[in-house]
Amino acid sequence: MASDVLVVAERSGGQFGDITFELLGKAKEIASALGGKAGVVLLGDTSGVDALGAADVVYTIDDPSLSNYNPEATEASLIGLLRQVEPRLLLMGTSTYGLDWGGALSVAWDAQLASYVVGLSLEGSDIIATSQLYGGKLFAEAVLDGERGIVTAIGGSFPAEAGRTGGSPEIVATSATASAGKVTFGAIKEPDKSGVDITSADLLVSVGRGIGSQDNLELVQELADALGSPLSASRPIIDQGWLPKPQQVGKSGQKVKPKAYLSFGISGAPEHLEGMRNADLIISCNTDENAPIFDVAHYGTTVDLFDLVPELAEKLGQ
Ligand SMILES: Cc1cc2nc3c(=O)[nH]c(=O)nc-3n(C[C@H](O)[C@H](O)[C@H](O)COP(=O)(O)OP(=O)(O)OC[C@H]3O[C@@H](n4cnc5c(N)ncnc54)[C@H](O)[C@@H]3O)c2cc1C
């Protein structure tokens, strides 16, 4: 059985995301236990390859059509590469990458697929993947006992440090080519960075659907003002147009790492946790004691936010 583990590197604006190093650290651990190599697939140009020193081998697919995000071209070239290298396991983030390509690659490469993975280990030669499902309410274990497996992992699940060690990986320029398809790259639209900047705040007050209505936002805004903190929110608040997009925390919003993150009426879905789980201190208010936000919170209360927030704002405002 094959024993190599490959990671698809995620790069934006010339920088690798933490997920690349998290997966690379995990790839090293599993590949070395299986007696194989930890490899990274680098799509598009080879800039930044020096940062991938922890890998044993870097497979480059140097094709201009891959320099910008193009799901169709990338899928075709990844399938080509997988058929050449035939690793035991392919790791991607449960990001745009993994969500776009995970299912398609598993069908085309005839591989078992585990998505939304937060834990990965080996039992003998079986790969055990733990997935976080239904907004973190359920954990499911999948045994990847076939010849080929694909795992898409949720960002923040593994330490990135393990994938940042130095070294001189072998660089292999592959002949996997991207086929021209119907999808062409248009432009990158950068998010509007004007207005409130939640990424540089030491303290964040964050609000979720538990707030109930737009009118009630005033309550948490008063608390944020009393604490001198910006107001951030989960995605439903942004989707309903109650706060601007730059104030969204999470997978499809901003990644924040304040010294303290105070959340009110946020359940703690994986996509939200991805944006804030690295905060130094997390304090959460949620009436549901089983809400997954309490799995990452350092302190929590099941008091109703409508009782707590006004009183807190009043006390702090005095
Ligand atoms: C591809 C993708 C990307 C996504 N990106 C993001 C993202 O970037 N950021 C993000 O946040 N989500 C994102 N989501 C959505 C995510 O899956 C969740 O749906 C969302 O985070 C839920 O928001 P919430 O916690 O505010 O709402 P809910 O899950 O509805 O939770 C509301 C919580 O409020 C509590 N509550 C209710 N009333 C009170 C009260 N009076 N006092 C205290 N607590 C109360 C409830 O117990 C509940 O736990 C994404 C989803 C997908 C599929």
Short mmCIF file of C-alpha atoms and ligand atoms in Angstrom, two decimals:
data_model
loop_
_atom_site.label_atom_id
_atom_site.label_comp_id
_atom_site.label_asym_id
_atom_site.label_seq_id
_atom_site.Cartn_x
_atom_site.Cartn_y
_atom_site.Cartn_z
CA MET A 1 0.00 0.00 0.00
CA ALA A 2 1.22 3.53 -0.79
CA SER A 3 2.58 5.50 2.17
CA ASP A 4 3.12 9.08 1.00
CA VAL A 5 0.94 11.93 2.22
CA LEU A 6 0.37 15.01 0.00
CA VAL A 7 -0.84 18.46 1.02
CA VAL A 8 -2.33 20.98 -1.41
CA ALA A 9 -0.76 24.33 -0.47
CA GLU A 10 -3.09 27.32 -0.19
CA ARG A 11 -1.53 30.60 -1.23
CA SER A 12 -3.07 34.03 -1.50
CA GLY A 13 -1.21 37.25 -2.31
CA GLY A 14 2.05 35.27 -2.34
CA GLN A 15 1.57 34.08 1.28
CA PHE A 16 0.76 30.56 2.42
CA GLY A 17 -2.21 30.32 4.77
CA ASP A 18 -1.75 28.70 8.20
CA ILE A 19 -3.77 25.74 6.94
CA THR A 20 -0.86 24.74 4.67
CA PHE A 21 1.50 24.44 7.65
CA GLU A 22 -1.12 22.74 9.83
CA LEU A 23 -1.66 20.08 7.17
CA LEU A 24 2.03 19.75 6.46
CA GLY A 25 2.74 19.07 10.15
CA LYS A 26 0.06 16.37 10.14
CA ALA A 27 1.31 14.96 6.82
CA LYS A 28 4.81 14.57 8.30
CA GLU A 29 3.44 12.74 11.33
CA ILE A 30 1.34 10.28 9.30
CA ALA A 31 3.84 9.79 6.46
CA SER A 32 6.68 9.03 8.86
CA ALA A 33 4.51 6.50 10.76
CA LEU A 34 3.62 4.84 7.44
CA GLY A 35 7.24 4.96 6.27
CA GLY A 36 6.50 7.37 3.42
CA LYS A 37 7.19 10.97 2.42
CA ALA A 38 5.34 14.18 3.23
CA GLY A 39 4.83 16.15 0.04
CA VAL A 40 3.32 19.50 -0.86
CA VAL A 41 1.62 20.33 -4.15
CA LEU A 42 2.36 23.87 -5.26
CA LEU A 43 -0.03 25.19 -7.88
CA GLY A 44 0.93 27.97 -10.26
CA ASP A 45 4.35 29.61 -9.94
CA THR A 46 6.97 28.39 -7.46
CA SER A 47 7.36 31.60 -5.47
CA GLY A 48 7.58 31.11 -1.71
CA VAL A 49 8.71 27.50 -2.00
CA ASP A 50 11.42 28.20 0.62
CA ALA A 51 8.71 28.38 3.29
CA LEU A 52 7.90 24.70 2.68
CA GLY A 53 11.12 23.38 4.23
CA ALA A 54 9.25 20.92 6.45
CA ALA A 55 8.22 18.86 3.41
CA ASP A 56 10.26 15.95 2.06
CA VAL A 57 9.24 16.82 -1.48
CA VAL A 58 7.45 19.67 -3.23
CA TYR A 59 5.60 18.87 -6.46
CA THR A 60 5.22 21.97 -8.56
CA ILE A 61 2.64 22.39 -11.28
CA ASP A 62 4.04 25.52 -12.86
CA ASP A 63 1.21 26.54 -15.13
CA PRO A 64 0.05 30.15 -15.56
CA SER A 65 -3.58 29.08 -15.61
CA LEU A 66 -3.19 27.97 -11.97
CA SER A 67 -1.65 31.18 -10.63
CA ASN A 68 -5.10 32.55 -9.98
CA TYR A 69 -7.95 30.55 -8.53
CA ASN A 70 -9.48 28.38 -11.22
CA PRO A 71 -11.34 25.31 -9.93
CA GLU A 72 -11.68 23.60 -13.28
CA ALA A 73 -8.04 23.87 -14.33
CA THR A 74 -6.81 22.97 -10.85
CA GLU A 75 -9.00 19.91 -10.55
CA ALA A 76 -7.71 18.58 -13.87
CA SER A 77 -4.07 19.08 -12.93
CA LEU A 78 -4.51 17.63 -9.43
CA ILE A 79 -6.06 14.48 -10.86
CA GLY A 80 -3.09 14.22 -13.23
CA LEU A 81 -0.66 14.60 -10.35
CA LEU A 82 -2.44 12.12 -8.09
CA ARG A 83 -2.30 9.49 -10.84
CA GLN A 84 1.45 10.06 -11.23
CA VAL A 85 2.41 10.15 -7.54
CA GLU A 86 -0.27 7.80 -6.13
CA PRO A 87 0.00 8.90 -2.47
CA ARG A 88 -1.92 7.11 0.28
CA LEU A 89 -3.54 10.33 1.47
CA LEU A 90 -4.27 13.81 0.09
CA LEU A 91 -4.86 16.63 2.58
CA MET A 92 -6.66 19.90 1.82
CA GLY A 93 -8.37 22.56 3.90
CA THR A 94 -12.16 22.53 4.24
CA SER A 95 -11.82 25.85 2.50
CA THR A 96 -12.76 26.98 -0.95
CA TYR A 97 -10.12 24.48 -2.11
CA GLY A 98 -11.39 21.40 -0.31
CA LEU A 99 -15.05 22.26 -0.79
CA ASP A 100 -14.55 22.82 -4.51
CA TRP A 101 -12.30 19.86 -5.27
CA GLY A 102 -12.64 17.29 -2.48
CA GLY A 103 -15.72 15.51 -3.81
CA ALA A 104 -14.71 15.71 -7.47
CA LEU A 105 -11.21 14.37 -6.77
CA SER A 106 -12.52 11.52 -4.65
CA VAL A 107 -14.71 10.36 -7.55
CA ALA A 108 -12.09 10.87 -10.25
CA TRP A 109 -9.25 9.28 -8.24
CA ASP A 110 -11.50 6.61 -6.67
CA ALA A 111 -10.57 7.61 -3.12
CA GLN A 112 -12.40 7.61 0.23
CA LEU A 113 -13.21 11.15 1.37
CA ALA A 114 -13.60 12.61 4.88
CA SER A 115 -14.61 16.29 5.13
CA TYR A 116 -14.81 18.85 7.97
CA VAL A 117 -12.05 16.93 9.74
CA VAL A 118 -10.71 18.16 13.08
CA GLY A 119 -8.75 15.07 14.16
CA LEU A 120 -6.54 12.67 12.23
CA SER A 121 -4.63 9.65 13.49
CA LEU A 122 -3.38 6.22 12.49
CA GLU A 123 -4.56 2.87 13.82
CA GLY A 124 -2.33 0.24 12.26
CA SER A 125 -2.48 1.14 8.59
CA ASP A 126 -5.99 2.66 8.86
CA ILE A 127 -6.39 6.43 8.89
CA ILE A 128 -8.97 7.60 11.43
CA ALA A 129 -10.57 10.94 10.60
CA THR A 130 -12.83 12.74 13.06
CA SER A 131 -15.27 15.15 11.40
CA GLN A 132 -17.15 17.96 13.10
CA LEU A 133 -20.71 18.03 11.76
CA TYR A 134 -23.98 19.92 12.22
CA GLY A 135 -22.38 23.12 13.45
CA GLY A 136 -20.18 21.23 15.90
CA LYS A 137 -23.08 19.34 17.55
CA LEU A 138 -21.86 15.97 16.27
CA PHE A 139 -18.46 14.32 15.84
CA ALA A 140 -18.23 11.42 13.39
CA GLU A 141 -15.32 9.02 13.01
CA ALA A 142 -14.47 7.66 9.57
CA VAL A 143 -12.00 4.84 8.96
CA LEU A 144 -10.08 5.36 5.74
CA ASP A 145 -8.98 1.80 5.15
CA GLY A 146 -8.77 1.90 1.37
CA GLU A 147 -5.76 2.38 -0.84
CA ARG A 148 -6.45 6.07 -1.34
CA GLY A 149 -7.90 8.69 0.94
CA ILE A 150 -8.70 12.40 0.80
CA VAL A 151 -9.18 14.50 3.90
CA THR A 152 -10.37 18.10 4.00
CA ALA A 153 -9.60 19.57 7.43
CA ILE A 154 -11.05 22.59 9.21
CA GLY A 155 -8.47 25.34 9.70
CA GLY A 156 -7.17 25.68 13.27
CA SER A 157 -7.49 21.94 14.01
CA PHE A 158 -3.74 21.17 14.07
CA PRO A 159 -0.73 23.17 15.25
CA ALA A 160 0.85 25.11 12.38
CA GLU A 161 4.30 25.15 14.06
CA ALA A 162 4.88 21.47 13.19
CA GLY A 163 4.75 22.39 9.50
CA ARG A 164 7.03 25.41 9.71
CA THR A 165 10.32 23.65 10.43
CA GLY A 166 13.23 24.28 8.07
CA GLY A 167 14.76 21.86 5.58
CA SER A 168 15.53 21.39 1.91
CA PRO A 169 12.78 19.45 0.21
CA GLU A 170 13.32 17.81 -3.12
CA ILE A 171 11.60 19.92 -5.79
CA VAL A 172 9.87 17.89 -8.49
CA ALA A 173 8.48 19.78 -11.48
CA THR A 174 5.59 17.64 -12.64
CA SER A 175 4.09 17.27 -16.05
CA ALA A 176 0.53 17.36 -14.72
CA THR A 177 -1.06 19.96 -16.94
CA ALA A 178 -4.12 22.07 -16.46
CA SER A 179 -6.64 21.58 -19.22
CA ALA A 180 -8.35 24.65 -20.61
CA GLY A 181 -12.01 24.64 -19.70
CA LYS A 182 -15.02 26.90 -19.57
CA VAL A 183 -13.93 28.77 -16.45
CA THR A 184 -11.68 31.80 -16.86
CA PHE A 185 -10.27 33.97 -14.09
CA GLY A 186 -11.83 37.43 -13.86
CA ALA A 187 -10.41 39.46 -11.00
CA ILE A 188 -9.77 39.32 -7.27
CA LYS A 189 -12.20 41.53 -5.41
CA GLU A 190 -10.59 42.59 -2.14
CA PRO A 191 -12.97 43.10 0.80
CA ASP A 192 -13.79 46.65 1.76
CA LYS A 193 -11.30 47.50 4.53
CA SER A 194 -12.75 50.93 5.25
CA GLY A 195 -14.63 51.54 8.46
CA VAL A 196 -14.28 49.32 11.52
CA ASP A 197 -11.12 47.19 11.64
CA ILE A 198 -11.81 44.15 13.81
CA THR A 199 -8.52 42.42 12.97
CA SER A 200 -6.26 44.70 14.99
CA ALA A 201 -8.46 45.06 18.10
CA ASP A 202 -7.21 43.73 21.45
CA LEU A 203 -10.76 43.32 22.65
CA LEU A 204 -13.79 42.32 20.57
CA VAL A 205 -17.45 42.19 21.46
CA SER A 206 -19.12 39.82 19.04
CA VAL A 207 -22.78 39.13 18.46
CA GLY A 208 -24.73 36.33 16.80
CA ARG A 209 -28.23 35.34 15.78
CA GLY A 210 -29.23 35.08 19.45
CA ILE A 211 -29.65 38.87 19.38
CA GLY A 212 -32.92 38.31 17.52
CA SER A 213 -33.36 41.55 15.61
CA GLN A 214 -31.46 44.50 14.18
CA ASP A 215 -33.00 46.86 16.73
CA ASN A 216 -31.49 44.81 19.57
CA LEU A 217 -27.98 45.37 18.21
CA GLU A 218 -28.00 48.70 19.99
CA LEU A 219 -27.65 46.81 23.29
CA VAL A 220 -24.38 45.11 22.32
CA GLN A 221 -23.13 48.26 20.60
CA GLU A 222 -23.54 50.09 23.92
CA LEU A 223 -21.53 47.40 25.67
CA ALA A 224 -18.82 47.54 22.98
CA ASP A 225 -18.69 51.34 23.33
CA ALA A 226 -18.40 51.07 27.12
CA LEU A 227 -15.45 48.68 26.65
CA GLY A 228 -13.90 50.75 23.85
CA SER A 229 -14.09 47.76 21.52
CA PRO A 230 -15.31 47.35 17.95
CA LEU A 231 -18.41 45.24 17.38
CA SER A 232 -17.99 42.07 15.33
CA ALA A 233 -20.52 39.42 14.41
CA SER A 234 -21.27 35.97 13.07
CA ARG A 235 -22.31 35.57 9.47
CA PRO A 236 -26.13 35.62 9.84
CA ILE A 237 -25.87 39.16 11.21
CA ILE A 238 -23.91 40.23 8.13
CA ASP A 239 -26.05 38.25 5.68
CA GLN A 240 -29.13 40.08 6.94
CA GLY A 241 -27.40 43.40 6.35
CA TRP A 242 -27.43 44.36 10.03
CA LEU A 243 -23.66 45.04 10.08
CA PRO A 244 -21.14 45.53 7.23
CA LYS A 245 -19.16 42.57 5.85
CA PRO A 246 -15.75 43.69 7.25
CA GLN A 247 -17.21 43.08 10.73
CA GLN A 248 -17.83 39.37 10.07
CA VAL A 249 -15.68 36.85 11.95
CA GLY A 250 -15.05 33.44 10.46
CA LYS A 251 -14.16 31.33 7.50
CA SER A 252 -15.74 33.66 4.96
CA GLY A 253 -15.06 36.74 7.09
CA GLN A 254 -12.09 37.98 9.08
CA LYS A 255 -9.64 35.94 11.12
CA VAL A 256 -9.17 37.66 14.48
CA LYS A 257 -6.82 37.06 17.40
CA PRO A 258 -7.70 39.60 20.09
CA LYS A 259 -6.52 39.34 23.68
CA ALA A 260 -10.17 38.84 24.63
CA TYR A 261 -13.20 37.81 22.55
CA LEU A 262 -16.61 38.27 24.18
CA SER A 263 -19.37 36.48 22.29
CA PHE A 264 -23.11 36.88 22.82
CA GLY A 265 -25.70 34.59 21.20
CA ILE A 266 -23.18 32.82 18.94
CA SER A 267 -23.45 29.02 18.70
CA GLY A 268 -19.84 28.35 17.68
CA ALA A 269 -20.26 26.70 14.27
CA PRO A 270 -16.94 25.46 12.81
CA GLU A 271 -16.96 28.25 10.24
CA HIS A 272 -17.20 30.84 13.02
CA LEU A 273 -14.60 29.14 15.24
CA GLU A 274 -12.18 29.15 12.31
CA GLY A 275 -12.03 32.92 12.58
CA MET A 276 -11.65 33.36 16.36
CA ARG A 277 -10.54 30.17 18.10
CA ASN A 278 -6.99 31.52 18.45
CA ALA A 279 -8.08 34.47 20.61
CA ASP A 280 -6.08 34.51 23.86
CA LEU A 281 -9.23 34.57 26.01
CA ILE A 282 -12.75 33.61 24.93
CA ILE A 283 -15.77 34.46 27.08
CA SER A 284 -19.15 33.30 25.81
CA CYS A 285 -22.76 33.92 26.68
CA ASN A 286 -25.23 31.40 25.25
CA THR A 287 -28.45 30.07 26.80
CA ASP A 288 -27.76 26.61 25.36
CA GLU A 289 -25.27 24.84 27.63
CA ASN A 290 -24.49 22.39 24.80
CA ALA A 291 -23.55 25.13 22.32
CA PRO A 292 -20.19 24.25 20.73
CA ILE A 293 -18.83 27.72 21.51
CA PHE A 294 -18.34 26.40 25.06
CA ASP A 295 -15.82 23.84 23.73
CA VAL A 296 -13.41 26.67 22.95
CA ALA A 297 -14.49 29.24 25.57
CA HIS A 298 -12.28 29.79 28.63
CA TYR A 299 -15.24 31.22 30.54
CA GLY A 300 -18.92 30.95 29.77
CA THR A 301 -22.39 31.69 31.02
CA THR A 302 -25.84 30.38 30.09
CA VAL A 303 -27.47 33.60 31.33
CA ASP A 304 -29.82 35.25 28.80
CA LEU A 305 -27.90 37.91 26.90
CA PHE A 306 -30.82 40.30 27.25
CA ASP A 307 -30.36 40.17 31.04
CA LEU A 308 -26.57 40.28 30.99
CA VAL A 309 -25.64 42.78 28.30
CA PRO A 310 -27.58 45.87 29.49
CA GLU A 311 -26.44 45.35 33.09
CA LEU A 312 -22.82 44.90 32.04
CA ALA A 313 -22.95 47.98 29.80
CA GLU A 314 -24.47 50.02 32.62
CA LYS A 315 -21.87 48.90 35.16
CA LEU A 316 -18.98 49.54 32.77
CA GLY A 317 -20.40 52.90 31.72
CA GLN A 318 -20.51 54.20 35.30
C1 LIG B 1 -18.99 27.98 3.45
C2 LIG B 1 -19.51 28.60 4.71
C3 LIG B 1 -18.86 29.68 5.25
C4 LIG B 1 -19.31 30.26 6.43
N1 LIG B 1 -18.63 31.30 6.95
C5 LIG B 1 -19.01 31.78 8.15
C6 LIG B 1 -18.26 32.84 8.76
O1 LIG B 1 -17.28 33.36 8.22
N2 LIG B 1 -18.66 33.26 9.98
C7 LIG B 1 -19.74 32.73 10.65
O2 LIG B 1 -20.05 33.17 11.76
N3 LIG B 1 -20.47 31.76 10.06
C8 LIG B 1 -20.13 31.29 8.84
N4 LIG B 1 -20.90 30.33 8.26
C9 LIG B 1 -22.21 29.98 8.87
C10 LIG B 1 -22.09 29.03 10.03
O3 LIG B 1 -22.17 27.69 9.59
C11 LIG B 1 -23.24 29.24 11.05
O4 LIG B 1 -24.46 29.11 10.39
C12 LIG B 1 -23.18 30.59 11.76
O5 LIG B 1 -21.90 30.82 12.30
C13 LIG B 1 -24.22 30.60 12.87
O6 LIG B 1 -24.25 31.90 13.43
P1 LIG B 1 -24.76 32.13 14.90
O7 LIG B 1 -23.92 31.36 15.86
O8 LIG B 1 -24.88 33.60 15.09
O9 LIG B 1 -26.26 31.57 14.83
P2 LIG B 1 -26.90 30.25 15.47
O10 LIG B 1 -26.11 29.04 15.08
O11 LIG B 1 -28.35 30.30 15.12
O12 LIG B 1 -26.71 30.44 17.03
C14 LIG B 1 -27.39 31.38 17.79
C15 LIG B 1 -27.09 31.05 19.24
O13 LIG B 1 -27.66 32.04 20.09
C16 LIG B 1 -28.06 31.40 21.28
N5 LIG B 1 -29.08 32.26 21.88
C17 LIG B 1 -30.35 32.47 21.46
N6 LIG B 1 -30.98 33.35 22.24
C18 LIG B 1 -30.08 33.71 23.20
C19 LIG B 1 -30.13 34.60 24.30
N7 LIG B 1 -31.24 35.31 24.56
N8 LIG B 1 -29.04 34.74 25.09
C20 LIG B 1 -27.89 34.04 24.82
N9 LIG B 1 -27.81 33.15 23.79
C21 LIG B 1 -28.87 33.01 22.98
C22 LIG B 1 -28.60 30.05 20.83
O14 LIG B 1 -28.54 29.11 21.90
C23 LIG B 1 -27.66 29.70 19.69
O15 LIG B 1 -26.58 28.85 20.11
C24 LIG B 1 -20.47 29.74 7.07
C25 LIG B 1 -21.13 28.64 6.53
C26 LIG B 1 -20.65 28.07 5.36
C27 LIG B 1 -21.37 26.87 4.81
#
